[in-house]
Every structure is written in structure tokens, then in C-alpha cells.
């Protein structure tokens, strides 16, 4: 049985400062500016980038940067009492992760013993943090910052091994990283969540809900991810022409995904509370993530049922971006990209409806943000689409077997790596929060007492009103 | 009399899936990647773009993309109970619209029977959706997603006809699309709103209000539109030099517009509720859109009066971007752009104050977001400024008569097209929401019960539920 | 004693319209488009830019633009009742400031008597507004829009003198403007705040708090600033290579700063209210700005203590961007940048904890947003780092003495200019708000009555509380 703890007054500073100081020392030893004279052993074989203007990729980098910090950060703000942690811990993990990712990815491509930092490597560093942020979604609300820093180190280290294997050894294609980021990050997180299974949360938690405005904050994250996904999938393409293809494919896949995700959501959702109101016979655009817990438990009160609605619903419009990742730069033609997005929207939506409850009840995988539906299955779909596309000759020099091996490798590293990481995170030292403090900012942050959605504050409100009247 | 309905369980998925499948088939037949070897019959005569690096316009495209999905989406979140629909339906319409726009604009410029997709065409596709999103503002809260999908198809189809006429036949100049997007979108939407006139909403609606944080969400949309407007007006300029001019003109016009809009708002506003508070003698920065309903009805309770304040107020700072659109790439000199923005800010603000109530009471045009003030009048102002600028020789080879014809054409297509579209949207099948469900997310979305403004509003909820049950 | 006033019905429009009309006339006389044929006397010696494509810097400009309007605007929305003013007045000041900045910076570099407007000059104009927005943070909630417009004129005028002195006379290096923007803006604002000292606010103010969602809005501003800071520090670098270095240095400095700021926050914070709750033994990520007032006064009720938490806490993750500004384009090596960011995070955090209360109680400087900790001290640190880096030969041709002179000049102009400006702002005419109306949007904006945190709703709240107790 793990020891729970909430007091991190010394643990967190010690861990954070130690990690940062070690990182700075490693940078002092290994990192230099790229002077443009290197040999270009970058992953994804982008030797061509080295003769280009040093700032050429900078706008792409900033789009990816927005996805990492605004997109992922605000995507997870749907929980009514966990918004500070979603954005704030996202910032912490990504800020540390990008430094660690620069090192871990850099050591595979040393140039005279040095890591030559450039925009291309910074994009890849941002990418490596995406795996952590996806996994963060699976364990959101149930882990401490110290646990998550440990996860960051391990997940990025293992990621960089798998990435090197896929790109340099297998020479598989995965420009938009359906396999090495999305599938990897999702199954890594699910493995961690399985190891950290909390029976006490089987029947849900009071704070596992959303409020109206928390869902709107989540939409900020969703829409920024949706808009900039073409940059994510094309940033490290090898030529301007394949980059254009990747942009077009992702743009169209995402657009088609919106239609299918909305349509299927509307079709499969039961009417939830809206039946009760009587006069409302809604087109229910949306499923609710935690609704599933209700289905499962039969005892969850209706008040907390329709949660996370727009957040998770709109998330699934992103599945098209995930699924088209691997073959984004291939000649799959615009309609091919749209078919992939269309299918991804359907799969993702059905997953939220039918698969998440099964995972939770039968397999003990409590997936807070439904990353399996958004990143996991669409990631595998992307990997499979890549195998098919390569087999059909849509990528010069590609080999379907290598694509399949890359998918298998990504899943294998994810599941084994995630399980081991979960076990390490379970060590008592790291201060896992007890069940009753899950999904609650106030365990780690100073939360203003006078809150919008806070019953406790009502007494104060009363008080100040009386004062005003006096 | 139209049949009202709220149950869209089958209608919406059938319509959405059918439209998407048809679209994918059309893409399979017509759309290919641009290989850079085309003949370049693009609208706006941008043959030059074809020899340029394929990704050159990509940063511009992403700015426009942010305006479409964040800008327009969040601009409309000011309604206290309609934020999900504003952002979510905006995403739906724009995602479908950009696909449809690529097809509709593409068929005028086929190259060997194919539409060659590139960044330039993607920008134009995003542009075409802007017309729909402007019209959406006029009917916000009073139409179903199915109705709006129908509007999207018709409005973009008619837009592409008018755009072709203006650009290729009349050879008029409208780089920032004051006429073909803003005036067109606004009057199209107003015509639709006229046809869909709801006498039952003459006295306002309980949900037609804003709350403090919904206005702040609207500011996100406003500010992103404001910032990226220079990209909107310059994205498809023909040369880097005219592109620079368009950026400078728009930047300065917007800046001047802020000052005049704020100043005039402060001058013309009556003091509203603030008088009651006694000690507050405010500089009222802002008018309130729905306030106008009060002026009109004399019976609207003061509680729901001061709505949409910052949202609509700050919207008018955008009028400068609209009005300078047509002549953004002309040599009107920086101060000329500032004068246009300055005048646009005044006109837009006075429109909110004096014209919107007249439109609503005398003409039966219920313009939820005041698009007439933000896009309609500034769009016409932009068209007129273009006529004058061309007449003064500020654009090489331009003809003032052709500019005037372009403005007339845009308005004509808008009014006729909008009226016909409104009649089609009025067909009972599409499920127009009944009056009492207007401006309410919960008709289409699963809305969390525990809301911000609502420990308090629970009583209301209770109340309205009782009403519903009664 | 200053005369207080809240009625700005005529003052504000007269001042705003007069300023804008004068500005337009000055633009008519001086401003023309840059035709690329100028002599290039721009500050920061960027002659090279003139032969480059006119739109080359545009993506950088837009990043800076987002920082100015979204970043600074939303950074200050943490106050529960001052969000409209934060974003709206930020827009007003920046919109006017960028016009004034174009003129003031332009007159030092006339080309045949004309200011040739281009993207580079627009970036510098945006930069000049940043000084005003930093100072705005120090006096947030305590000044009227008219006062702030006066401050904008004076601060930008003085800024452009100091900038010219630093760049052209002293030829000091300050690419990311640690000294001429951050230190200058902070100490200018602090001097103004000192002159406008309000004894009546010594014990805090009811509205000086945040609510849960206002802190999340502030995170939007914080994260956009954090992400785009590399653009801020590199936008006007002289060569692509130094631009790359500036990006890398800023990116790494910011990342390191996150870790140290979070760690030190966690270490130094007392447990505040969380102790009271009993079961929560938090890792307190955050200090609270206004908490300090409590420490000072010993009489401030606990209800209003834990404010501004995430806002101010996360702000300090930005200190790394400020501090690395001056030497961002120097060869300080990646780890050097990280050390600077690491130290800046510590200094900024300790400043919030220990220095802000001293400033307020002993020196009478009421610094609403803690700009001293975010911009002041990190700015000086940046200036000192620049002196050291130049002394160590990290910048070709640099002279440490000139760097020191630049820092002294920036501080001197800030303190003297701020004091004089404060005295002018204190003139009765400008309508300083009385103490009881500070930090309150409703003095200047129509605020919706049905608000999140609204007293009327308390009755309802009461109701649900009773229900909860039952």
C-alpha cells in the first residue's frame, strides 16, 4: 500500500532544484549553439535543414510551442477545481521536459561531443514533452508534482530511445508522430494509471466535475491544438513540398474529423439530465467523460454526471490530427486524409462512449482525460494507416514491415516503460495525494477563498454583504 | 408558421454525415496537391505566388486561422449561457465551410480539371468561412446547427459567385475584403435574421445577458481578431511591397479606431444602472447591445440591461480593420488609414447606440451581435473609401466604376441570397429552436449543473425547471 | 490633496479625441511607407534589415503583438473585479502608445524629413508601449484612463530619449531590453506609484482579491508572454545568427526559471489558510501578492488574504526572459542563459515574499502587480549580466563601461521621469478615482449585474447552502 502525503514543502524544492542544477551542469558540458557547420545527424534525416537560414523554422516552432503550453495546458482545465494544476503543472513539466528532451535526443546525435542547439532540435524537444503531457492527462488529478517530475525524466528518456530506434534503425516514417508521440504517450500514461489504480475513486469524486466556465477554458486549449496541428505534423518534414502536403493533409483531416465527431456524438449519446428537464430534447453534441463512471457504478448521483462535456467532446475533433500524423507527408491525396480524419472522429467518439467505461471497470485503468480515445486509438490508427500507405507506395523508399515494427516498438516501450515508471512513482517518498484530495488545486496551490463555484465562500459572502448593509 | 423543434438526435447526424461524405467524394474527384507547376488562375490574380516557396504564406495562414477559430469563436461567448455553442458551432461551421469553400472557389480556377490545393487557396477557404461566421453573429442563439449548416452551404456558394464576379469580371480591388466578406456577410446575415424574425423575442430574453467572465472570454476573441487583422488584410496582397502597405494601413487604422470608439462610447452612453448606485459617476466606456431592446420596449427590467458590455464595446475597435480592407494595399498613406479607422470607430459606436434599436423595432431585424455595426456599415465605408481611393489614383489600373459595381454586387448578392437562404432555413424540417430555448446551450450541449454563476442560479434553475414541468 | 472624481463623461472623450487628432496630423506630416530605399538610421543599427524582404520580420512582429495585447492585458486580469479594465485599458494605452512610439522613435531617425514606417519600426513601437504597460501594472486599479493616457505620452517620450542615448550615443547592447524597457518601465511605474501613494489603501481593499477563474484568465496572459518571449528578445537582433542565439538563450533561461521559481515558492511560503483546513498540508506553489499587506498590517482579515496566487506566482516564471534580455544575443552559451534564468526565478520569488511588503510599508510604494519583482530586479540583473558578459568579451566591440552607463541612464530617466509624471498625473483635472472605487471595473465599464461573484446572487447561494446543510 502506498503512503499518501500532501506536504511537499521540502520534497518538491529539493527534487526540482536538484534536477535543474544537474541539467544546467549537463548543458554546460554538452550544449553549444548550432553554428550551421555541423554534420547533421538529426533524427528524421533532416540534413537539408542545416544549410537553411537558421530562423527558417521559427514560426513553426512557435506554433508547436503554443500547442504545448496553451493547448495541452488549457485542454485539461475542464475540471472545476483543478485548473491551476492543469496549466501550472503543465508549464512545470514542459519547462523541465524540454531541457531534458534536448539532452536525451541530443546525445544520439553528438557533433564533436557537443549537442548543437538549433530551432529544429527545439521543436523536437517540445515534441518530446508532448508525450509527458499526454500521459499527464491519464493521471490528471491523482499524482503529485514530484511524481510527475519523475515520470517526465523516465518517459522522455525512454521516448528518445524508441525515437532513435524508429527513425534511425528501422528508418520508419512518422513525421507527425502518431506512433512515437501519441500512441506512445497514451499507452505509457495508461500503464502508469493502471499501476496507480485507486479503488477509492471507482465511484467517482466530488471534484471530478466541470463547471460552465471551466469547460470554456478547456475550449481555448482545444481550439489552439486544433488550429496549429498542421504545424505539429509538418514542422520536421524533409522538404518544403512534403511540408506543404503535411499541412494540407492535416488541415483537411481535422476538418473532416469535426463533422464525424459531432455527428456520432449526437447519435450515440443518451439524453442524460436533459430528459429530466422535460422541455429540452437536445441534440446532444457531447458525451461526458465521467458519465461513464455512472454507467459503471449505477450509484453515482446525477448531479455530477454531465461533466467535461465540451472539453472531452471537442477533444475528439483533434483525433484527425493524431491519426493523419504518420502519413501526413505521404501522397495519400487530400481525400485520403479526410477519410482518415473522418474515421478517427468516429473511433474517438465511440471510444469515449463504450470503451472508457470498460477500461475503468474491467481493467482498472482510470483515464482522467480519456487519452486513450484522443491519442491512443487514433495513434494506432495513424500507425496502421502509415503501414497501408507505405505498402501502397505512397512514400518513396518506405517499407511496410518497418512501419509495423515501429508501431510495435512504440507500443512495447510505452507499456513496459509506463509500468516500470508507475511502479517507481508508487514509491512512498514521492507523496501521492490521498483519494479525498484528488482533483483539487488547493492541495498544491493557494486558491482564493471567494470563488465562483464555492459553497464555503458563501458564508463569507454573506458576511461581507452584511457589512455592506451595516 | 415554422415548426419548432429541439430534438436533433437523427437530423443532425444525418445531415452532417451526408454533407461530409459528399464533400469527401468531391475532393476525391477534384482535389490534388499543388505541385507548383500550375497556370495560376487564382482569384486576386496572384500568379506570382506560384513560383514562390510553397510554405511562404504559412505564417499568414495561421494568423487568419486563429482569427477564424479563436477570434470569431470567442467573440460570441459574451452571452452568459451560450458559450459552448458560440465556440463549438463556430468550429463546426468553419470546419465544414473551409472544405466547401475550397471546392466552391476552386471550381472557378480548375487546372486540368483539378483543384490544386495550396496555402493561398487555404487562406481563401478560411476567408470564405468568415462570411458565414459574420452572418452567424446576426442569428446567434436563434438557429439550430442543422439550419446553420444549410446556411453555410448556400452562403459560401453564393459568396464564391460574387467573389469571382468582383475579382475576375469586374477586376475590382478588395484585398482586405471589406465588400466581399464583411459587407456581404453582414447583410446576408441581416436578411436571414429578417426572414427568421421572432416576435416573441421583441421584449428580450432572460438568457440574452452576459456575466462578468463571459465578457472576458469575449475579449479573448476580440483581441485576437484585433491583433491579427493586419494579416487578414494583407495575406493575399500581390507583392511584398503592397503586403507591407496593407499591414501598416491596417495596424494604424485599428489603433486609431480604438481611440475614437472608446471616446464616442464614453460620450453617448447614458449612465444605465450606474446612476442607481449613486456614488459611481462613471466614464461609461461602453454601450450594451441589449440595452437597445430596453430603449425600444420600455418594459425590459433593468437587471438584464447592461449586457454584452465589453464584448460589443470592444468589438467596435475592430471596425477600423474592416473599413480599411478594400484599400489596405493602396497608397493611401498612413494618415489616410488612420482617418478611415477613426471614422469607422465613430460610425460603429453610433450604430450600436442609435441604429440597432431602429433596425430591431422598425425593420424587424434582430441582430444578436450587432454585425451591422461591426461588419455592415464599416464594410460599406470600406467599399466607399475604395471607390474614392481608386478615383484619386491610389491604385494602379483601378477603375472607380468597377469598385462601385463590386460594392453593389456584394450588397445585392447578400440581400437576395440571404433572403432566399432565410426562407429555406425556415422550412420546418431543420428544427428551429422555440423562443424559450433561444440563447441556451443546454438545448444542444450537456451543460454542467454546478455552474459559476449559480449556487445562486440554482434557485433560478429550480424555478425554470418547475416552469418547464408545469 | 488631490481631487478625486469618477465622472469622465466629457474629460475622457475630449482628451482621447484631441490626442488622436493631433497624432493623425503628425502622421500626415511625417509618416510614409518604407520603400526600402532609405538610409537606415534605425536604432540598434539594423541597416542590414533594409535590403531584406519587407515582410521578413512579420511573424516576429505578430509574436510581440500578442505579448503586448494578450500577454500584458490578461496578465493583469487576476483582480476579481478589474478584468475589463485590465484588458480594455491595456488595449487603449497600447493602441495609442504604438502610434506615439512610432512618432517619438521615428523623429530620431528621419529620412529626408520623413518617418519611413516598416515592420522593424512597428516592432519598436510595440516595444515602447511595453514600458507603459509595465508601469500600468504598478498603478493598476488606482488610476483613471485619462491619467494613464497622460502617463503614456510622457513615458514613451522619455523612453525614446533614453533609448536613443543608450543605443546611439552610448552604443550599449540591450537587444532584449532588460534595461531600457523592463527596468525603465518598472522603476518609472514605481516612482509614479510613490507619488500617487494612497494611505487609505494601506490596509488593503475588498476588491484587491482574485477569484478562481480570474486567476485562470491571468494564466492566459502569463503563458503567452512566456511562450513568445524568445521573439521579444530576438526580434531586432542584427543577424540571423545572433537572432538564433537570442532565441535559444531566452528559451532556456525561461525554462530554468520555471523550476527555480516554483521550487523557491514552495520553500518560502507559509501555509496560509491551508493550515486551517487541517487535512491539507500543501506544497504551496505560490505566494500571494496581497498576502504581504496582511503581514504588514496584522489586521487584514484572512478572507482576503490568499489572492493573486497563480497570477503572481506564475508571473515570476517570466523573470528569466527579462533577465536574459540584455545579453540574449551574446555568446554566453546555453548554460549561461540557464544560470541567469535560474537566479532570476529565485530573486523574483524572494522579492514577492520579502521585498514587496517592505516597499509598501516603509517606502510607501504600493505596487499592485509586483512589477518590481517581475521587471525591476530582473531588469537590473539583466543589465548587470550584460556588463559582466561584455567585460568577458562575449559581445564583439562591446564596452562594459557603456553598458553600466546605459543601466544608470535607464534607471535615472525612469526615477526622475516617473516622479515628474506622477506629479503631473496628480493634478486634479485628470479624475483620479477615490479609494473606495479602486480596483473596480464598474466605475468605468457597464458591468453585468448578474455576476459570478455578485451580492444579489447570495440569497440564492444561501438557499443552496441551506440545502447542503440539510
mmCIF file of N, CA and C in Angstrom, chain C residues 88-134:
data_model
loop_
_atom_site.group_PDB
_atom_site.id
_atom_site.type_symbol
_atom_site.label_atom_id
_atom_site.label_comp_id
_atom_site.label_asym_id
_atom_site.label_seq_id
_atom_site.Cartn_x
_atom_site.Cartn_y
_atom_site.Cartn_z
ATOM 1 N N UNK C 88 -9.121 46.021 -21.298
ATOM 2 C CA UNK C 88 -9.620 47.133 -22.104
ATOM 3 C C UNK C 88 -8.728 48.357 -22.060
ATOM 4 N N UNK C 89 -8.246 48.717 -20.890
ATOM 5 C CA UNK C 89 -7.364 49.878 -20.788
ATOM 6 C C UNK C 89 -5.995 49.531 -21.358
ATOM 7 N N UNK C 90 -5.587 48.280 -21.177
ATOM 8 C CA UNK C 90 -4.358 47.830 -21.824
ATOM 9 C C UNK C 90 -4.442 48.061 -23.334
ATOM 10 N N UNK C 91 -5.593 47.717 -23.926
ATOM 11 C CA UNK C 91 -5.794 47.918 -25.364
ATOM 12 C C UNK C 91 -5.730 49.402 -25.709
ATOM 13 N N UNK C 92 -6.390 50.211 -24.895
ATOM 14 C CA UNK C 92 -6.402 51.657 -25.142
ATOM 15 C C UNK C 92 -4.991 52.241 -25.096
ATOM 16 N N UNK C 93 -4.263 51.926 -24.028
ATOM 17 C CA UNK C 93 -2.934 52.510 -23.865
ATOM 18 C C UNK C 93 -1.976 52.026 -24.943
ATOM 19 N N UNK C 94 -2.067 50.735 -25.255
ATOM 20 C CA UNK C 94 -1.147 50.203 -26.257
ATOM 21 C C UNK C 94 -1.494 50.728 -27.643
ATOM 22 N N UNK C 95 -2.790 50.881 -27.932
ATOM 23 C CA UNK C 95 -3.191 51.383 -29.252
ATOM 24 C C UNK C 95 -2.724 52.816 -29.436
ATOM 25 N N UNK C 96 -2.854 53.622 -28.388
ATOM 26 C CA UNK C 96 -2.345 54.984 -28.508
ATOM 27 C C UNK C 96 -0.817 54.999 -28.450
ATOM 28 N N UNK C 97 -0.276 54.186 -27.556
ATOM 29 C CA UNK C 97 1.169 54.172 -27.365
ATOM 30 C C UNK C 97 1.944 53.786 -28.604
ATOM 31 N N UNK C 98 1.403 52.839 -29.381
ATOM 32 C CA UNK C 98 2.175 52.428 -30.553
ATOM 33 C C UNK C 98 2.217 53.537 -31.604
ATOM 34 N N UNK C 99 1.160 54.338 -31.676
ATOM 35 C CA UNK C 99 1.198 55.474 -32.596
ATOM 36 C C UNK C 99 2.198 56.515 -32.109
ATOM 37 N N UNK C 100 2.130 56.794 -30.817
ATOM 38 C CA UNK C 100 3.027 57.798 -30.250
ATOM 39 C C UNK C 100 4.476 57.326 -30.317
ATOM 40 N N UNK C 101 4.661 56.022 -30.065
ATOM 41 C CA UNK C 101 6.004 55.454 -30.123
ATOM 42 C C UNK C 101 6.600 55.532 -31.524
ATOM 43 N N UNK C 102 5.774 55.274 -32.544
ATOM 44 C CA UNK C 102 6.256 55.398 -33.921
ATOM 45 C C UNK C 102 6.776 56.811 -34.176
ATOM 46 N N UNK C 103 6.047 57.798 -33.664
ATOM 47 C CA UNK C 103 6.472 59.182 -33.859
ATOM 48 C C UNK C 103 7.729 59.500 -33.055
ATOM 49 N N UNK C 104 7.714 59.154 -31.785
ATOM 50 C CA UNK C 104 8.808 59.558 -30.899
ATOM 51 C C UNK C 104 10.118 58.871 -31.269
ATOM 52 N N UNK C 105 10.016 57.567 -31.604
ATOM 53 C CA UNK C 105 11.243 56.897 -32.011
ATOM 54 C C UNK C 105 11.645 57.315 -33.420
ATOM 55 N N UNK C 106 10.616 57.650 -34.227
ATOM 56 C CA UNK C 106 10.899 57.987 -35.623
ATOM 57 C C UNK C 106 11.632 59.300 -35.785
ATOM 58 N N UNK C 107 11.343 60.254 -34.917
ATOM 59 C CA UNK C 107 11.962 61.565 -35.144
ATOM 60 C C UNK C 107 13.468 61.550 -34.938
ATOM 61 N N UNK C 108 13.998 60.511 -34.279
ATOM 62 C CA UNK C 108 15.454 60.409 -34.145
ATOM 63 C C UNK C 108 16.097 59.866 -35.415
ATOM 64 N N UNK C 109 15.289 59.359 -36.293
ATOM 65 C CA UNK C 109 15.839 58.674 -37.471
ATOM 66 C C UNK C 109 15.137 59.131 -38.728
ATOM 67 N N UNK C 110 14.936 60.442 -38.864
ATOM 68 C CA UNK C 110 14.231 60.945 -40.042
ATOM 69 C C UNK C 110 15.047 60.688 -41.306
ATOM 70 N N UNK C 111 14.321 60.425 -42.369
ATOM 71 C CA UNK C 111 14.947 60.178 -43.665
ATOM 72 C C UNK C 111 14.309 61.177 -44.632
ATOM 73 N N UNK C 112 15.061 62.174 -44.983
ATOM 74 C CA UNK C 112 14.509 63.279 -45.771
ATOM 75 C C UNK C 112 13.287 63.891 -45.076
ATOM 76 N N UNK C 113 13.388 64.003 -43.781
ATOM 77 C CA UNK C 113 12.295 64.626 -43.040
ATOM 78 C C UNK C 113 11.099 63.735 -42.820
ATOM 79 N N UNK C 114 11.219 62.469 -43.202
ATOM 80 C CA UNK C 114 10.070 61.570 -43.066
ATOM 81 C C UNK C 114 10.397 60.378 -42.167
ATOM 82 N N UNK C 115 9.372 59.863 -41.492
ATOM 83 C CA UNK C 115 9.486 58.592 -40.777
ATOM 84 C C UNK C 115 9.017 57.504 -41.718
ATOM 85 N N UNK C 116 9.921 56.630 -42.094
ATOM 86 C CA UNK C 116 9.550 55.558 -43.021
ATOM 87 C C UNK C 116 9.084 54.342 -42.222
ATOM 88 N N UNK C 117 7.795 54.106 -42.250
ATOM 89 C CA UNK C 117 7.223 53.043 -41.427
ATOM 90 C C UNK C 117 7.497 51.685 -42.059
ATOM 91 N N UNK C 118 8.016 50.768 -41.260
ATOM 92 C CA UNK C 118 8.198 49.382 -41.707
ATOM 93 C C UNK C 118 8.003 48.448 -40.509
ATOM 94 N N UNK C 119 8.161 47.156 -40.765
ATOM 95 C CA UNK C 119 7.877 46.188 -39.699
ATOM 96 C C UNK C 119 8.828 46.375 -38.525
ATOM 97 N N UNK C 120 10.087 46.663 -38.843
ATOM 98 C CA UNK C 120 11.069 46.872 -37.778
ATOM 99 C C UNK C 120 10.642 48.018 -36.860
ATOM 100 N N UNK C 121 10.185 49.115 -37.465
ATOM 101 C CA UNK C 121 9.737 50.250 -36.655
ATOM 102 C C UNK C 121 8.462 49.917 -35.888
ATOM 103 N N UNK C 122 7.619 49.074 -36.469
ATOM 104 C CA UNK C 122 6.398 48.676 -35.762
ATOM 105 C C UNK C 122 6.737 47.816 -34.544
ATOM 106 N N UNK C 123 7.741 46.957 -34.684
ATOM 107 C CA UNK C 123 8.168 46.172 -33.520
ATOM 108 C C UNK C 123 8.668 47.114 -32.425
ATOM 109 N N UNK C 124 9.479 48.090 -32.819
ATOM 110 C CA UNK C 124 9.977 49.043 -31.827
ATOM 111 C C UNK C 124 8.856 49.860 -31.202
ATOM 112 N N UNK C 125 7.835 50.155 -32.012
ATOM 113 C CA UNK C 125 6.697 50.896 -31.458
ATOM 114 C C UNK C 125 5.958 50.033 -30.429
ATOM 115 N N UNK C 126 5.758 48.775 -30.763
ATOM 116 C CA UNK C 126 5.164 47.870 -29.777
ATOM 117 C C UNK C 126 6.020 47.800 -28.518
ATOM 118 N N UNK C 127 7.339 47.710 -28.719
ATOM 119 C CA UNK C 127 8.243 47.685 -27.571
ATOM 120 C C UNK C 127 8.021 48.903 -26.678
ATOM 121 N N UNK C 128 7.910 50.076 -27.297
ATOM 122 C CA UNK C 128 7.805 51.293 -26.492
ATOM 123 C C UNK C 128 6.544 51.263 -25.634
ATOM 124 N N UNK C 129 5.483 50.624 -26.136
ATOM 125 C CA UNK C 129 4.272 50.541 -25.316
ATOM 126 C C UNK C 129 4.472 49.616 -24.125
ATOM 127 N N UNK C 130 5.400 48.662 -24.260
ATOM 128 C CA UNK C 130 5.618 47.724 -23.152
ATOM 129 C C UNK C 130 6.029 48.459 -21.890
ATOM 130 N N UNK C 131 6.792 49.545 -22.045
ATOM 131 C CA UNK C 131 7.195 50.300 -20.842
ATOM 132 C C UNK C 131 5.964 50.825 -20.112
ATOM 133 N N UNK C 132 5.006 51.312 -20.888
ATOM 134 C CA UNK C 132 3.792 51.858 -20.279
ATOM 135 C C UNK C 132 2.991 50.754 -19.601
ATOM 136 N N UNK C 133 2.914 49.594 -20.250
ATOM 137 C CA UNK C 133 2.100 48.517 -19.699
ATOM 138 C C UNK C 133 2.729 47.955 -18.429
ATOM 139 N N UNK C 134 4.056 47.987 -18.367
ATOM 140 C CA UNK C 134 4.725 47.569 -17.131
ATOM 141 C C UNK C 134 4.390 48.552 -16.008
#
